Short mmCIF file of C-alpha atoms and ligand atoms in Angstrom, two decimals:
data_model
loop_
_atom_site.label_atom_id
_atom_site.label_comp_id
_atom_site.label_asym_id
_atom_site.label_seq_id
_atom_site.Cartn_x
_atom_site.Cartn_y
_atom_site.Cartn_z
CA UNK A 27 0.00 0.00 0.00
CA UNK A 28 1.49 3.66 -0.66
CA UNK A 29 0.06 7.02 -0.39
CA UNK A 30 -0.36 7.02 -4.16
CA UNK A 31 -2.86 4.61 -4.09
CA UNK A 32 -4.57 6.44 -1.80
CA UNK A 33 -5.09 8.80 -4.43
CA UNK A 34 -4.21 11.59 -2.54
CA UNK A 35 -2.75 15.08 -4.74
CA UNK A 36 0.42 14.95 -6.04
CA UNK A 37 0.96 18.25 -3.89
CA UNK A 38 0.17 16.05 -0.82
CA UNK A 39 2.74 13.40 -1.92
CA UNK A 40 5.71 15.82 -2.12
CA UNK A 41 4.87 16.82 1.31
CA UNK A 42 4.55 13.30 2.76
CA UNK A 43 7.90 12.31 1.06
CA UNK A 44 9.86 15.43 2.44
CA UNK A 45 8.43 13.99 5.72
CA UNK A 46 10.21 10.96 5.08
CA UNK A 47 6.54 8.80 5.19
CA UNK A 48 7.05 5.90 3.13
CA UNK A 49 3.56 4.17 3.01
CA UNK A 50 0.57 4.97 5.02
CA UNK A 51 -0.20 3.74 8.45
CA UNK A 52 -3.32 1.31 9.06
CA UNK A 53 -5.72 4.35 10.34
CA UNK A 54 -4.75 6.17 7.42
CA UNK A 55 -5.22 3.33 4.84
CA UNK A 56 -8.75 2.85 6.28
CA UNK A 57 -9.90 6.55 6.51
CA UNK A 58 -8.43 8.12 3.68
CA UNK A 59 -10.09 6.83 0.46
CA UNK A 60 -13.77 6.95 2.32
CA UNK A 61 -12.73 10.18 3.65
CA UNK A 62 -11.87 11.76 -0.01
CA UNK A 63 -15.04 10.32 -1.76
CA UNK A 64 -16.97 12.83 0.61
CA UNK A 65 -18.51 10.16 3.30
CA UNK A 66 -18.29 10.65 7.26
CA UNK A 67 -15.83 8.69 9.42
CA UNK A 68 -16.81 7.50 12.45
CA UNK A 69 -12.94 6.25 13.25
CA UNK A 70 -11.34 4.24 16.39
CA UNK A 71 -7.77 5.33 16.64
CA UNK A 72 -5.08 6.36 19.57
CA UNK A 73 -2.29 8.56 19.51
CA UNK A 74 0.57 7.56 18.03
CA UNK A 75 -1.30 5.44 15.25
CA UNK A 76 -0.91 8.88 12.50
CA UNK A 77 -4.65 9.64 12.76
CA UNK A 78 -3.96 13.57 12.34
CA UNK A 79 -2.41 12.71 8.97
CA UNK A 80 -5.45 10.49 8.76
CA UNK A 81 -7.76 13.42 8.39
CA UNK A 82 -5.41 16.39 7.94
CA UNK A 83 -4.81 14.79 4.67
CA UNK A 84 -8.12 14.02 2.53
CA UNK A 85 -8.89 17.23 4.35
CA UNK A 86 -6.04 19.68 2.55
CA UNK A 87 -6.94 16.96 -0.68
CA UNK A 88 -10.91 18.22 -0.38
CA UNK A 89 -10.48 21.79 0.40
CA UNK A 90 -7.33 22.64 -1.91
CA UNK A 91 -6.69 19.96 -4.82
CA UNK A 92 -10.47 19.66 -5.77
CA UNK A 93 -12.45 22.01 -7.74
CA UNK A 94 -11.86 25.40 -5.64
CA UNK A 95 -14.58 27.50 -4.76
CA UNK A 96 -14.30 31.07 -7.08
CA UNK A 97 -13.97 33.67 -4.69
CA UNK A 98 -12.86 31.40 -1.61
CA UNK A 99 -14.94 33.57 0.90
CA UNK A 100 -13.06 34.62 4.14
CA UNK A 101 -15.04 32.54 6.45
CA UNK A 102 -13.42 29.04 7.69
CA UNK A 103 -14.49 25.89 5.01
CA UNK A 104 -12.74 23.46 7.79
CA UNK A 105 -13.28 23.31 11.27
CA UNK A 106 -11.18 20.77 13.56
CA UNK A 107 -11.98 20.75 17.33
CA UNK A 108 -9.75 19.42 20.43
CA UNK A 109 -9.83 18.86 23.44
CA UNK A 110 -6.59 20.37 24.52
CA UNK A 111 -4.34 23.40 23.21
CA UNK A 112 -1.43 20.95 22.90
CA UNK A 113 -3.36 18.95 20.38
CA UNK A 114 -5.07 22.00 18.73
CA UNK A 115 -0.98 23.28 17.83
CA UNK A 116 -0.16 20.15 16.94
CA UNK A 117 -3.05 19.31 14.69
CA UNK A 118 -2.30 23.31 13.22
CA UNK A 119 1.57 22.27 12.63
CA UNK A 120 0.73 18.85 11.12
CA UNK A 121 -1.51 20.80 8.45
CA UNK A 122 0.70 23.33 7.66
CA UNK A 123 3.62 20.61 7.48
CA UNK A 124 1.45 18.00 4.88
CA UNK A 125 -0.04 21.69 2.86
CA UNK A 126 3.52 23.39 2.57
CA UNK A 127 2.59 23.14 -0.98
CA UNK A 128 -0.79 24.40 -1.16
CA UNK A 129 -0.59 27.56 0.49
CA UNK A 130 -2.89 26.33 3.35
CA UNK A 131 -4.30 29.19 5.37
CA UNK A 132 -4.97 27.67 9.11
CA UNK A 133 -5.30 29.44 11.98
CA UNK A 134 -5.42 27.94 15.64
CA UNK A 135 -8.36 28.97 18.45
CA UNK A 136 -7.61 28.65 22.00
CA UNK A 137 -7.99 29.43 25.49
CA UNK A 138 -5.13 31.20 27.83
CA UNK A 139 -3.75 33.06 25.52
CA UNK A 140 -5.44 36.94 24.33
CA UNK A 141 -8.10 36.94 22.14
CA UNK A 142 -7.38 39.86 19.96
CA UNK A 143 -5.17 38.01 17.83
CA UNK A 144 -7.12 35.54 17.01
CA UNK A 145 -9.82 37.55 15.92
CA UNK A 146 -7.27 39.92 13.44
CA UNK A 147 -5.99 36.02 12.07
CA UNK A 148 -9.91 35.43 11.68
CA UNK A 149 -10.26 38.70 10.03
CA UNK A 150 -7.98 38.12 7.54
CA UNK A 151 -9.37 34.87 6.45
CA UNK A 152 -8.62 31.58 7.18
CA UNK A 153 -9.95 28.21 5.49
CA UNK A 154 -9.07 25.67 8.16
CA UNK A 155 -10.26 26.38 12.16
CA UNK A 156 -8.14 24.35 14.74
CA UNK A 157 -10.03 25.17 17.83
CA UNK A 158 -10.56 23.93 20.86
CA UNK A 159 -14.61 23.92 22.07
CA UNK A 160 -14.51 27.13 24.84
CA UNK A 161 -12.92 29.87 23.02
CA UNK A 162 -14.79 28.87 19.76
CA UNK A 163 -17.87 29.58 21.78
CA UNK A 164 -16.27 32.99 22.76
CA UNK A 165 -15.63 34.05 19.37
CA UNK A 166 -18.85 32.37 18.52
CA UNK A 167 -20.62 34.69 20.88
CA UNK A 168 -18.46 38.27 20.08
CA UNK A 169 -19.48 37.14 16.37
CA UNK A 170 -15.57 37.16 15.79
CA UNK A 171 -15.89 34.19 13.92
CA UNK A 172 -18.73 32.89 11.22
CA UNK A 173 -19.28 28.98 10.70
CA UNK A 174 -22.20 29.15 8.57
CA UNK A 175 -18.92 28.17 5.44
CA UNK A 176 -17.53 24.58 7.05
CA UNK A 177 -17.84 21.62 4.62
CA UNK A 178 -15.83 19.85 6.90
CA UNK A 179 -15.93 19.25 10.55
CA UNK A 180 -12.99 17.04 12.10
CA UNK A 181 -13.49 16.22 15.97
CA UNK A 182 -10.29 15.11 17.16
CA UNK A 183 -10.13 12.89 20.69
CA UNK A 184 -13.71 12.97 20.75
CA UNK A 185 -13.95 10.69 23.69
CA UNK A 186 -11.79 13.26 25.55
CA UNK A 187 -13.32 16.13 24.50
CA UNK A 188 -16.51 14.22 26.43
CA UNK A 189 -14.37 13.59 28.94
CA UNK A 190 -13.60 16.94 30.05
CA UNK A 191 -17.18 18.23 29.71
CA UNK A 192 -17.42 19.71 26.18
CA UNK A 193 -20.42 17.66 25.20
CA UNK A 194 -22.90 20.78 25.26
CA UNK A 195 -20.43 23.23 23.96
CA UNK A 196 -19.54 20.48 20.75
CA UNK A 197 -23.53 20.79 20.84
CA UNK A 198 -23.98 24.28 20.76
CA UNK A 199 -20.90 24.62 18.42
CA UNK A 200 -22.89 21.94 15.54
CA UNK A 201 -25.77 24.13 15.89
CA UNK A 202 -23.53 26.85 13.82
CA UNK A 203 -22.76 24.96 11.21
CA UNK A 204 -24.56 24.10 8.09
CA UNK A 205 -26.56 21.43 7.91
CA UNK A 206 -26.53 20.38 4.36
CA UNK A 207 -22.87 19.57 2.08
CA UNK A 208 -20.74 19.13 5.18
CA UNK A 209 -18.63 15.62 6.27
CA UNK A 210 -17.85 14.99 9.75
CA UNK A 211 -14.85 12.91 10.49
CA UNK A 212 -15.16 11.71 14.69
CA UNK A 213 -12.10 10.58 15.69
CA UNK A 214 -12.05 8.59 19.10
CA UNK A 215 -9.88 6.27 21.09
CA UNK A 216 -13.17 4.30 22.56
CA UNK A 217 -16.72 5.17 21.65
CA UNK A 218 -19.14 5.54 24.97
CA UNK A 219 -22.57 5.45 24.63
CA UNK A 220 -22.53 9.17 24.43
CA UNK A 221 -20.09 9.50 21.71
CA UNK A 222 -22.50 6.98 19.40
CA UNK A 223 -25.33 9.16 20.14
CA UNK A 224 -23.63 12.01 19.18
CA UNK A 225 -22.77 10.53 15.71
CA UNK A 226 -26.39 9.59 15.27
CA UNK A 227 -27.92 12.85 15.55
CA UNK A 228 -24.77 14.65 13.50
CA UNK A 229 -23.65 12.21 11.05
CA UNK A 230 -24.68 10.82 8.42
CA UNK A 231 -24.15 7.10 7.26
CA UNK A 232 -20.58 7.13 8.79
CA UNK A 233 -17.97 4.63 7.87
CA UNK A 234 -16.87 2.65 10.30
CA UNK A 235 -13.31 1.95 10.88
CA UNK A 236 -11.43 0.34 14.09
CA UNK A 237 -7.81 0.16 14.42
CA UNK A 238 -6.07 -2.27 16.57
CA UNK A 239 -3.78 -0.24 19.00
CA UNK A 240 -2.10 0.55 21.10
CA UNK A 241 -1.33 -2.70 23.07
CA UNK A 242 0.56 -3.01 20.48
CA UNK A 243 3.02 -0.73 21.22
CA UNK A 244 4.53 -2.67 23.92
CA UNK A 245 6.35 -4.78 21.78
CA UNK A 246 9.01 -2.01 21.07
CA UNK A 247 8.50 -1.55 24.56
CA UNK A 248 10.41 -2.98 27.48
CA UNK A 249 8.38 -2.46 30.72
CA UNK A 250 10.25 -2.45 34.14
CA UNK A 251 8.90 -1.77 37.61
CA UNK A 252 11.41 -0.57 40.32
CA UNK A 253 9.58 -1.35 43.58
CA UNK A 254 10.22 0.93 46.00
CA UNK A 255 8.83 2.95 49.12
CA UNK A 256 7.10 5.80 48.83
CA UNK A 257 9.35 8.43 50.58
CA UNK A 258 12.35 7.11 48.77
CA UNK A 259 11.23 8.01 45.12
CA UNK A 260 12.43 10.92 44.74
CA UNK A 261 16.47 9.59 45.07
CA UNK A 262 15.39 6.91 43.19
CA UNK A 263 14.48 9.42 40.07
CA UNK A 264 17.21 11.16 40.57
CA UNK A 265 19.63 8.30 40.69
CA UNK A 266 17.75 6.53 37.65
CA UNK A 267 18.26 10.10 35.67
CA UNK A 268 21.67 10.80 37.09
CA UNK A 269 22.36 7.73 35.43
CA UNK A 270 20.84 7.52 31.65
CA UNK A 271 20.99 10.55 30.06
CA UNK A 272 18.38 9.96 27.24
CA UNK A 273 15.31 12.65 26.86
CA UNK A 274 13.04 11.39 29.33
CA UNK A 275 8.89 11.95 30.41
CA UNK A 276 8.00 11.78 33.50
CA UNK A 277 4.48 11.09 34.93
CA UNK A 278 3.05 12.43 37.96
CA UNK A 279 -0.35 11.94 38.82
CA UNK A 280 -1.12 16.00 40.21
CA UNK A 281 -0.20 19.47 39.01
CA UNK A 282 1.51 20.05 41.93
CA UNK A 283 3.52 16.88 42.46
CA UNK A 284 4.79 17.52 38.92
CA UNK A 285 6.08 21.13 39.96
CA UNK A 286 7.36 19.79 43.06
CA UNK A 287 9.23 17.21 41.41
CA UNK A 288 10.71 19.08 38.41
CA UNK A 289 12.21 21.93 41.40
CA UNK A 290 13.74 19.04 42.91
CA UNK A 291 15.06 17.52 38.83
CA UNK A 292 16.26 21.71 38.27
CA UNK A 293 17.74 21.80 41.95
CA UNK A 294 20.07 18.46 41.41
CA UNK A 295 21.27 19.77 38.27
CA UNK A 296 19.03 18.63 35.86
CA UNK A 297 17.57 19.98 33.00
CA UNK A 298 13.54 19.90 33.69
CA UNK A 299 10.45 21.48 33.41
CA UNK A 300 6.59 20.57 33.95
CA UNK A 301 3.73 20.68 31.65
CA UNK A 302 0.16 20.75 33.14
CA UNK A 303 -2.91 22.46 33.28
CA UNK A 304 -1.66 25.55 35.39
CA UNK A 305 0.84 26.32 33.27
CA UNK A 306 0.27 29.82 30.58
CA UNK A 307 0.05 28.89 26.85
CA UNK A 308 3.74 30.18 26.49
CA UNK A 309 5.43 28.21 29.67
CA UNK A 310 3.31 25.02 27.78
CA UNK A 311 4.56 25.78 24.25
CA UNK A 312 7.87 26.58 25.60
CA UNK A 313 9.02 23.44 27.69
CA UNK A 314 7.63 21.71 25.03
CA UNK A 315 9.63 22.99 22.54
CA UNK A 316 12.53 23.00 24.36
CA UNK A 317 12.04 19.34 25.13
CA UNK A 318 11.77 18.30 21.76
CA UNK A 319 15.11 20.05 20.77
CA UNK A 320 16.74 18.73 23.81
CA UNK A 321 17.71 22.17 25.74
CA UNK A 322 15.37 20.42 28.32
CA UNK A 323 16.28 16.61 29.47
CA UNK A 324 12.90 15.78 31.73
CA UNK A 325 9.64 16.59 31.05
CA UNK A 326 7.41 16.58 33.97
CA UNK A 327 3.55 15.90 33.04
CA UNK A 328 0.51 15.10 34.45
CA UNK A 329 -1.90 13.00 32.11
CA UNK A 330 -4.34 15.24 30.57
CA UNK A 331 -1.36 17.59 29.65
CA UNK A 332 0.82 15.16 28.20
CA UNK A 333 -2.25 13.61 25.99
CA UNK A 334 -1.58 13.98 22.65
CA UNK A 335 1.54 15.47 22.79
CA UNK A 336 3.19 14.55 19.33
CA UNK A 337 6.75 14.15 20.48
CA UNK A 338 8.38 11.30 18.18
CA UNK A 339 10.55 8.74 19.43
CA UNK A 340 10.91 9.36 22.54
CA UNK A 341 12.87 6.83 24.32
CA UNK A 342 12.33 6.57 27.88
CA UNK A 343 8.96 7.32 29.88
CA UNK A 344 9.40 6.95 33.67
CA UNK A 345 6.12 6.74 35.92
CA UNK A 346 6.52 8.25 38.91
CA UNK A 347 2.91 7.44 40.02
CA UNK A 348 1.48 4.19 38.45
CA UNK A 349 -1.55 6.47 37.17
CA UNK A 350 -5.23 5.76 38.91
CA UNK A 351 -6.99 4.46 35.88
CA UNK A 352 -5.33 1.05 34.09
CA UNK A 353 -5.90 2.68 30.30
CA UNK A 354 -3.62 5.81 30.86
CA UNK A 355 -0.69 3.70 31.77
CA UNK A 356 -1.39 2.55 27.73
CA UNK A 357 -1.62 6.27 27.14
CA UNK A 358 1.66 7.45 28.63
CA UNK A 359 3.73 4.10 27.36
CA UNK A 360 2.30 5.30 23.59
CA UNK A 361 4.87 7.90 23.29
CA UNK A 362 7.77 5.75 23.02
CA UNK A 363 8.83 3.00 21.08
CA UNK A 364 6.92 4.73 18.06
CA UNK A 365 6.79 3.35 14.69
CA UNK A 366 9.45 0.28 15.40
CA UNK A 367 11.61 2.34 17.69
CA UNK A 368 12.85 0.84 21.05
CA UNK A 369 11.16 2.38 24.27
CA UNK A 370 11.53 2.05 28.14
CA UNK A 371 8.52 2.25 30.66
CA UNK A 372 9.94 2.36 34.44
CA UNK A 373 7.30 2.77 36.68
CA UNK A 374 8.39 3.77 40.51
CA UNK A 375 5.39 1.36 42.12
CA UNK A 376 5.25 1.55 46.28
CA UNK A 377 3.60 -0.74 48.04
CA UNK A 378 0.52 0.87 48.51
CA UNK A 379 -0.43 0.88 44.42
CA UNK A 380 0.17 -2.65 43.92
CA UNK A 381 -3.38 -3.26 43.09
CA UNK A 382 -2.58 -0.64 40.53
CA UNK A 383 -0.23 -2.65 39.00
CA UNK A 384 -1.80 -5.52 39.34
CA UNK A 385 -4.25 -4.15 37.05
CA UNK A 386 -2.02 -2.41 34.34
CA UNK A 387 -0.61 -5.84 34.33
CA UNK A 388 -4.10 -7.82 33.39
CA UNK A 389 -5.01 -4.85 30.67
CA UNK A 390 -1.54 -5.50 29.29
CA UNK A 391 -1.64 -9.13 28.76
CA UNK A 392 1.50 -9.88 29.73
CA UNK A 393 3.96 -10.04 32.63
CA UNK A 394 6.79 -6.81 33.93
CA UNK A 395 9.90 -7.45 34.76
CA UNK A 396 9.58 -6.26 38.54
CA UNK A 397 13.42 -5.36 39.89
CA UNK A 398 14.60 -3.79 42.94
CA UNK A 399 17.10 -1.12 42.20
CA UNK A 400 20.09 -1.88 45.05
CA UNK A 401 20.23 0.87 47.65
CA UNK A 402 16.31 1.48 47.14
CA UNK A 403 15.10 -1.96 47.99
CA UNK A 404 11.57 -1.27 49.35
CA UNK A 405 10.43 -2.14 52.96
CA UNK A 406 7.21 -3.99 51.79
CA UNK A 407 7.04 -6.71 49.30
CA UNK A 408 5.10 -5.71 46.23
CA UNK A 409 2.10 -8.08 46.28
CA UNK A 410 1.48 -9.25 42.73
CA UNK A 411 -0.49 -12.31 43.10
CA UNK A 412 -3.83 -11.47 40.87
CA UNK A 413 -5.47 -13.97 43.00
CA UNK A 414 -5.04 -11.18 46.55
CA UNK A 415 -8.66 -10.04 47.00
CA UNK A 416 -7.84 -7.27 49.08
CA UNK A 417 -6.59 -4.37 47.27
CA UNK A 418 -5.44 -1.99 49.33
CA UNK A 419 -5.60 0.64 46.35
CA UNK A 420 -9.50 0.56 46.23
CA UNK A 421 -11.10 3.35 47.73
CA UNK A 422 -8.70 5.35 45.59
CA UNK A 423 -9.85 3.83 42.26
CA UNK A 424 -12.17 5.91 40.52
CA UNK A 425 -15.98 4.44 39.98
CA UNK A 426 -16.48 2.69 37.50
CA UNK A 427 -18.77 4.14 35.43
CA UNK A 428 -19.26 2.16 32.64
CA UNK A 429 -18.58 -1.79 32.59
CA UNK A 430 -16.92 -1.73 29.65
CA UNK A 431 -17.90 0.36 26.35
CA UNK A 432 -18.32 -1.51 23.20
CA UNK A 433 -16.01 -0.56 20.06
CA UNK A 434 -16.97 0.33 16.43
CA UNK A 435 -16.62 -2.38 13.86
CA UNK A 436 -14.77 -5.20 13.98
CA UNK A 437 -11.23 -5.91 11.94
CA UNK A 438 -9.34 -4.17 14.84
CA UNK A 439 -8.47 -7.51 16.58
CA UNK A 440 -10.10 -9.20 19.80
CA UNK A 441 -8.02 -8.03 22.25
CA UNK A 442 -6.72 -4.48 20.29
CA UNK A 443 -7.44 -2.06 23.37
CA UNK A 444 -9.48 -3.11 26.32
CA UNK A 445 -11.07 0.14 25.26
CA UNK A 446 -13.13 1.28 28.18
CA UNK A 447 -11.55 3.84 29.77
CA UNK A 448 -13.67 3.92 33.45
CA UNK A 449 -12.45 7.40 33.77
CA UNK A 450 -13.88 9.84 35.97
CA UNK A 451 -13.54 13.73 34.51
CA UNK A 452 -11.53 15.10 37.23
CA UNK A 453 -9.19 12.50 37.30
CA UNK A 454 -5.71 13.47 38.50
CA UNK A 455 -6.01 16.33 40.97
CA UNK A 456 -8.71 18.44 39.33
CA UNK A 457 -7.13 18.76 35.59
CA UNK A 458 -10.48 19.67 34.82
CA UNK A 459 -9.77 23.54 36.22
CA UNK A 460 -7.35 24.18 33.77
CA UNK A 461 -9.61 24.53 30.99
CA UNK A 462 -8.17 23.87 28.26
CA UNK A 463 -10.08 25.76 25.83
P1 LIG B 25 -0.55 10.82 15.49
O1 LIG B 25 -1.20 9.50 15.79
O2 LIG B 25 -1.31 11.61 14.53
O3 LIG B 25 -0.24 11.55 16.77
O4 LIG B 25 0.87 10.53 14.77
C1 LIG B 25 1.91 9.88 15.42
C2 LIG B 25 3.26 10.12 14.78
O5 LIG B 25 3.38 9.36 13.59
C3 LIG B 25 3.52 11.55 14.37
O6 LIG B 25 4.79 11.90 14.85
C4 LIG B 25 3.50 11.56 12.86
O7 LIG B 25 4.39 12.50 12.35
C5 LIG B 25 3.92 10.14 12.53
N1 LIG B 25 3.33 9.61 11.29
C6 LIG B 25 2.06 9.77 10.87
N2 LIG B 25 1.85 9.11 9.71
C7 LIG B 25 3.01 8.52 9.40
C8 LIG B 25 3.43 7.67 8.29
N3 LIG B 25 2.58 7.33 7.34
N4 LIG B 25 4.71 7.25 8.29
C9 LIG B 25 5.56 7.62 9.28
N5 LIG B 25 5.23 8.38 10.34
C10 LIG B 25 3.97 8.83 10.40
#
């Protein structure tokens, strides 16, 4: 299979081959040729599996190599909503990269930052929206910005975006757009009840496509727990860090913890920085840039922050908390070991979140390599036995909300993702204040 057959624009092609893409990734081999005959997607794909190409591509193909419109009016043809500003730059940099040759005019719409120049970008004209739900309603509501042009809508992490509470405002948002000659392309890691209902009322006859991912992943992956008491984590970060040098992200499960701990990286000489909700736009765009160019070593993130972040090959991911919910340990581990690369997962797992472990360890299929590190050997056996009923970690699960959601269509694979994420919206220290749009 290769992008030609896709049929994408030969514009498109040059791009993807200055990016080095050699053939097309399953997502994109699924989506793209429904996606350019004009039908809706109703797609089932992580991070890390090239979705944004996925749509960003039959996308700049629609609005750009097809017939153009004669006076291409100043109002957006393409609207792509996000759950996070992270996502919406990336999704904005991804389009730009794949239409260097189209002379793509994009614009992104976000939260945290002023308003005033997005409304002069919006003035001048733009053809393709990258927003994320809140501040589209605010320019929505000044009248800064008119939707009544979209032909295409693209919701991006859709089952995040639900997540976090945007359901009415992706509601109110749909009721600006036109009903008639539009696609909608709903991208989602796992589809919740919600998220089908959703499609029924806004879509129409949606293909269905399901991509196997990301357990996947692991196999590039070598997972290690370091058991290891609570209090003595911190040395045992630094020592790990202290002692492999590679580019390195590091969970924490609060915003706070993952200042506290990248103070303590900076203060023992360490090049680090945190990424969470609290953080301005800039300090966000910032570390992240400076992470992926390697004037920062460490990356401290929480998990809503670091969602989405498109930072390739990235070799090492060290959990300092084993996160609460079994799914987002997938979700971290899916930034390394990309595309055939090699990747290490440590997790730093006390005593008290074996039953966390326990239950990464049944989602993942498969066994990890559990191995004191000398000098940090913990007080308390790690209990692994699946067969322990009494999990000390259970009051601080959240409830499980739904038993397990179904997925869309079927040539994904049996066991692809467990899917069901039995998240709770605020999840991890109350992300949920940092609104993200
Ligand atoms: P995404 O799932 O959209 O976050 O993409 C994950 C990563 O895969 C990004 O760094 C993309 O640049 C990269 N990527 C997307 N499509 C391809 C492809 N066909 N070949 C190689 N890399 C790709």
């Amino acid at each position: 299979m290769s992008f030609e057959t896709l049929g994408l624009a030969p514009a498109l092609l040059r791009a993807l081959a200055e990016q080095g893409y050699t053939a097309p990734t399953p997502i994109q081999a699924a989506a793209i040729p429904p996606a350019l005959e004009g039908r809706d997607l109703l797609a089932g794909a992580q991070t890390g599996t090239g979705k944004t190409a996925a749509f960003s591509l039959p996308l700049l193909d629609r609005l750009y190599a097809g017939e153009r419109k004669p006076a291409a009016p100043k109002a957006p043809r393409a609207l792509v909503l996000t759950p996070t500003r992270e996502l919406a730059a990336q999704v904005h940099e991804s389009v730009r990269a794949y239409g260097k040759h189209l002379g793509v005019r994009a614009t992104t719409i976000f939260g945290g930052v002023g308003m005033q120049p997005q409304v002069e970008a919006l003035r001048r004209g733009v053809e393709i929206l990258v927003a994320t739900p809140g501040r589209l309603l605010d320019h929505i509501q000044q009248r800064s910005v008119n939707l009544s042009h979209i032909e295409v809508l693209i919701l991006d992490e859709a089952d995040r975006m639900l997540d976090m509470g945007f359901l009415p405002s992706i509601k109110r948002i749909l009721g600006h757009l036109p009903k008639q000659n539009r696609v909608t392309w709903l991208f989602s890691a796992t589809f919740a009840p919600e998220i089908k209902a959703l499609a029924a009322e806004f879509m129409r006859e949606p293909v269905e496509i399901q991509i196997a991912k990301p357990n996947s992943v692991a196999a590039t992956v070598t997972h290690r727990v370091h058991p290891v008491d609570a209090s003595k984590k911190r040395d045992l970060l630094l020592h790990l860090l202290h002692n492999d040098a590679r580019q390195t992200l590091v969970f924490g499960r609060t915003k706070h913890g993952a200042d506290k701990l990248a103070r303590v990286l900076e203060q023992a000489g360490l090049r680090a920085a945190a990424i969470h909700g609290n953080k301005s736009q800039n300090q966000r765009t910032r570390a992240l840039k400076d992470f992926k160019s390697g004037k920062i070593a460490v990356l401290v993130a929480t998990d809503i922050a670091a969602r989405g972040l498109d930072i390739d090959q990235l070799p090492m991911v060290i959990n300092f908390d084993l996160p609460m919910v079994a799914e987002d340990y997938v979700h971290r581990i899916g930034r390394t070991g990309r595309a055939g690369a090699e990747g290490l997962a440590i997790s730093l797992v006390s005593h008290e979140e074996d039953g966390l472990l326990r239950d990464i360890r049944r989602l993942l299929k498969q066994d990890i390599a559990v191995e004191a590190v000398a000098g940090f050997e913990p007080s308390h056996p790690l209990r692994l036995d699946d067969s322990a009923r009494s999990r000390p970690q259970q009051n601080q699960r959240p409830p499980q909300r739904h038993a397990r959601r179904p997925h869309v269509g079927n040539n994904g694979g049996g066991n692809a993702h467990p899917g069901a994420r039995n998240r709770k919206p605020q999840r991890g220290g109350g992300q949920r204040n940092s609104r993200p749009a």
